[in-house]
Amino acid sequence: VCYEYVDKEKGSLFVLGPLNLTILYAQKIFITGGNGSGKTTFIKLLTGLYKPSSGEILLNGQIISDKNLPAYRDQISAIFTDNYLFEENYNEFNLSKDNQQLTAYIEIMKLSNIIRTNDTSYHFSSSLSQGQQKRLALIMALMEERKVVVLDEWAAEQDPHFRAYFYRKILDYLKQEDKTVIAVTHDD
């Protein structure tokens, strides 16, 4: 597959590819490279936000087309560098304190002392730090219960201690949960 950024006046500005990659179920993949090398373009292509200039993306041998693109996208949760969290619960997730899975995610992301609760439910605020917002975004991504999790520079906003915790614990947890994880990073 290839993707080409084209300016109508200047012509081709950047070409990513050709790429040929097979991603296996429950695999952990790190995408690394310098600034401007095409990491984010690659994951936008992979997640179906960009259409290939040439070549094809396949899922289990089936070509992804306009017809099956929504079903393909529904298999992927992605957190991009410029993510945004809404204070409204548009996905209608169960945010009650009785939701043991949500409580476990909050513990794993070390947000227990930061997330507000009332007698019956959790309340999330957009006044969290950038790193905390990324943690909350990952909780929401996990609540979508999709097979593939794509993280674009997710650890960049974390403090050094939590960044190490992410690489050593959270990624292993995601693998145990049978998630395919594709993480873009500058970290070694």
Coordinates of C-alpha atoms in Angstrom, one line a residue:
V1 CA 0.0 0.0 0.0
C2 CA 1.1 3.6 -0.6
Y3 CA -0.2 7.0 0.5
E4 CA 0.7 10.2 -1.3
Y5 CA 0.2 13.7 0.0
V6 CA -0.4 15.9 -3.1
D7 CA -0.7 19.6 -3.3
K8 CA -2.6 20.8 -6.4
E9 CA 0.0 23.5 -7.1
K10 CA 3.2 21.9 -6.0
G11 CA 2.5 18.3 -6.8
S12 CA 3.6 15.4 -4.7
L13 CA 4.9 16.4 -1.3
F14 CA 5.4 13.1 0.5
V15 CA 4.9 9.4 -0.3
L16 CA 4.6 6.8 2.3
G17 CA 5.3 3.3 1.0
P18 CA 5.2 1.0 -0.5
L19 CA 4.4 -0.9 2.7
N20 CA 3.7 -4.6 3.1
L21 CA 2.9 -5.6 6.6
T22 CA 1.0 -8.5 8.2
I23 CA -0.4 -7.9 11.7
L24 CA -1.3 -10.9 13.7
Y25 CA -4.0 -11.3 16.3
A26 CA -2.9 -10.1 19.8
Q27 CA 0.4 -8.8 18.5
K28 CA 2.3 -5.8 20.0
I29 CA 3.8 -3.6 17.3
F30 CA 5.9 -0.5 17.8
I31 CA 6.1 2.0 15.0
T32 CA 9.2 4.2 15.4
G33 CA 10.9 6.8 13.3
G34 CA 11.9 10.4 13.2
N35 CA 9.6 13.4 12.9
G36 CA 8.0 13.5 9.5
S37 CA 8.8 9.9 8.7
G38 CA 5.2 9.0 8.2
K39 CA 4.3 7.2 11.4
T40 CA 1.0 9.1 11.9
T41 CA 0.2 8.9 8.2
F42 CA 0.7 5.1 8.5
I43 CA -1.8 4.7 11.4
K44 CA -4.3 7.0 9.7
L45 CA -4.1 4.8 6.7
L46 CA -4.3 1.6 8.8
T47 CA -7.3 2.9 10.7
G48 CA -9.2 3.8 7.5
L49 CA -9.1 7.6 8.0
Y50 CA -6.9 7.9 4.9
K51 CA -7.5 5.9 1.7
P52 CA -4.5 4.4 0.0
S53 CA -3.2 6.1 -3.1
S54 CA -2.4 2.7 -4.4
G55 CA -2.5 -0.8 -3.1
E56 CA -5.0 -2.4 -0.7
I57 CA -5.6 -3.0 3.0
L58 CA -7.0 -6.4 3.8
L59 CA -8.5 -7.9 6.9
N60 CA -8.5 -11.7 7.1
G61 CA -7.9 -11.8 3.3
Q62 CA -10.9 -9.4 2.5
I63 CA -10.1 -6.2 0.7
I64 CA -11.3 -3.1 2.6
S65 CA -13.5 -1.0 0.4
D66 CA -16.0 1.8 0.9
K67 CA -18.7 -0.9 1.4
N68 CA -17.0 -2.6 4.4
L69 CA -14.9 0.3 5.7
P70 CA -17.3 1.1 8.6
A71 CA -17.2 -2.6 9.8
Y72 CA -13.4 -2.5 9.5
R73 CA -13.2 0.8 11.5
D74 CA -15.5 -0.7 14.2
Q75 CA -12.7 -3.2 15.0
I76 CA -10.2 -0.5 16.0
S77 CA -10.0 2.0 18.9
A78 CA -7.5 4.7 18.2
I79 CA -6.0 7.5 20.3
F80 CA -4.3 10.0 18.2
T81 CA -1.8 12.7 19.4
D82 CA -4.5 15.4 19.1
N83 CA -7.2 13.5 20.8
Y84 CA -10.2 15.2 22.5
L85 CA -12.4 14.0 25.3
F86 CA -16.0 15.0 25.6
E87 CA -17.6 15.5 29.0
E88 CA -20.8 14.0 27.7
N89 CA -21.1 10.2 27.6
Y90 CA -22.1 9.9 23.9
N91 CA -21.2 6.2 23.8
E92 CA -23.6 5.6 26.7
F93 CA -21.0 3.6 28.6
N94 CA -22.0 2.3 32.0
L95 CA -20.2 4.8 34.3
S96 CA -21.7 3.5 37.5
K97 CA -19.5 2.7 40.5
D98 CA -20.9 -0.8 40.2
N99 CA -19.1 -1.3 36.9
Q100 CA -16.3 -3.5 38.0
Q101 CA -14.5 -3.3 34.7
L102 CA -14.5 0.5 34.7
T103 CA -13.3 0.5 38.3
A104 CA -10.5 -1.9 37.3
Y105 CA -9.5 0.3 34.3
I106 CA -9.3 3.4 36.6
E107 CA -7.1 1.5 39.0
I108 CA -4.8 0.2 36.2
M109 CA -4.5 3.8 34.8
K110 CA -3.8 5.0 38.4
L111 CA -6.6 7.6 38.2
S112 CA -8.4 6.5 41.4
N113 CA -7.5 9.6 43.3
I114 CA -8.2 11.9 40.4
I115 CA -11.6 10.7 39.0
R116 CA -14.5 12.2 40.9
T117 CA -17.4 10.0 42.1
N118 CA -20.7 10.5 43.6
D119 CA -22.9 7.9 45.3
T120 CA -23.7 6.1 42.1
S121 CA -21.3 7.1 39.3
Y122 CA -18.0 8.4 38.0
H123 CA -17.6 11.9 36.7
F124 CA -14.9 12.7 34.3
S125 CA -13.5 16.2 33.8
S126 CA -11.6 17.8 30.9
S127 CA -9.5 19.7 33.5
L128 CA -7.1 16.8 33.7
S129 CA -3.5 17.1 32.7
Q130 CA -2.6 15.9 29.1
G131 CA -1.2 12.7 30.5
Q132 CA -4.3 12.0 32.6
Q133 CA -6.5 12.8 29.6
K134 CA -4.6 10.2 27.6
R135 CA -5.1 7.7 30.4
L136 CA -8.8 8.4 30.4
A137 CA -8.9 8.2 26.6
L138 CA -7.4 4.7 26.9
I139 CA -10.0 3.7 29.5
M140 CA -12.7 4.8 27.0
A141 CA -11.0 3.0 24.2
L142 CA -10.9 -0.2 26.2
M143 CA -14.6 0.2 27.1
E144 CA -15.4 0.0 23.4
E145 CA -14.2 -3.6 23.6
R146 CA -12.6 -3.6 20.1
K147 CA -9.9 -6.0 19.0
V148 CA -7.3 -3.5 17.9
V149 CA -5.9 -0.5 19.9
V150 CA -3.8 2.1 18.1
L151 CA -1.9 4.5 20.2
D152 CA -0.2 7.5 18.5
E153 CA 2.6 8.9 20.8
W154 CA 0.4 7.9 23.8
A155 CA 3.2 7.8 26.3
A156 CA 4.7 11.2 25.2
E157 CA 2.4 13.0 27.6
Q158 CA 3.1 10.8 30.6
D159 CA 5.6 11.5 33.4
P160 CA 8.7 9.2 33.4
H161 CA 7.3 6.9 36.1
F162 CA 4.0 6.3 34.4
R163 CA 5.7 6.0 31.0
A164 CA 7.8 3.1 32.3
Y165 CA 4.6 1.6 33.9
F166 CA 2.9 1.9 30.5
Y167 CA 5.6 0.0 28.7
R168 CA 6.1 -2.6 31.4
K169 CA 2.6 -3.2 32.7
I170 CA -0.2 -1.7 30.6
L171 CA 1.0 -3.1 27.3
D172 CA 1.3 -6.6 28.9
Y173 CA -2.2 -6.2 30.3
L174 CA -3.5 -5.3 26.9
K175 CA -1.9 -8.4 25.4
Q176 CA -3.4 -10.6 28.2
E177 CA -6.8 -9.1 27.2
D178 CA -6.1 -10.4 23.6
K179 CA -5.8 -6.9 22.2
T180 CA -3.7 -6.2 19.1
V181 CA -1.7 -3.1 20.0
I182 CA 0.0 -0.8 17.5
A183 CA 1.9 1.9 19.3
V184 CA 3.7 4.9 17.6
T185 CA 6.5 6.0 19.7
H186 CA 9.8 7.9 19.8
D187 CA 10.8 6.0 23.0
D188 CA 13.5 3.4 22.9

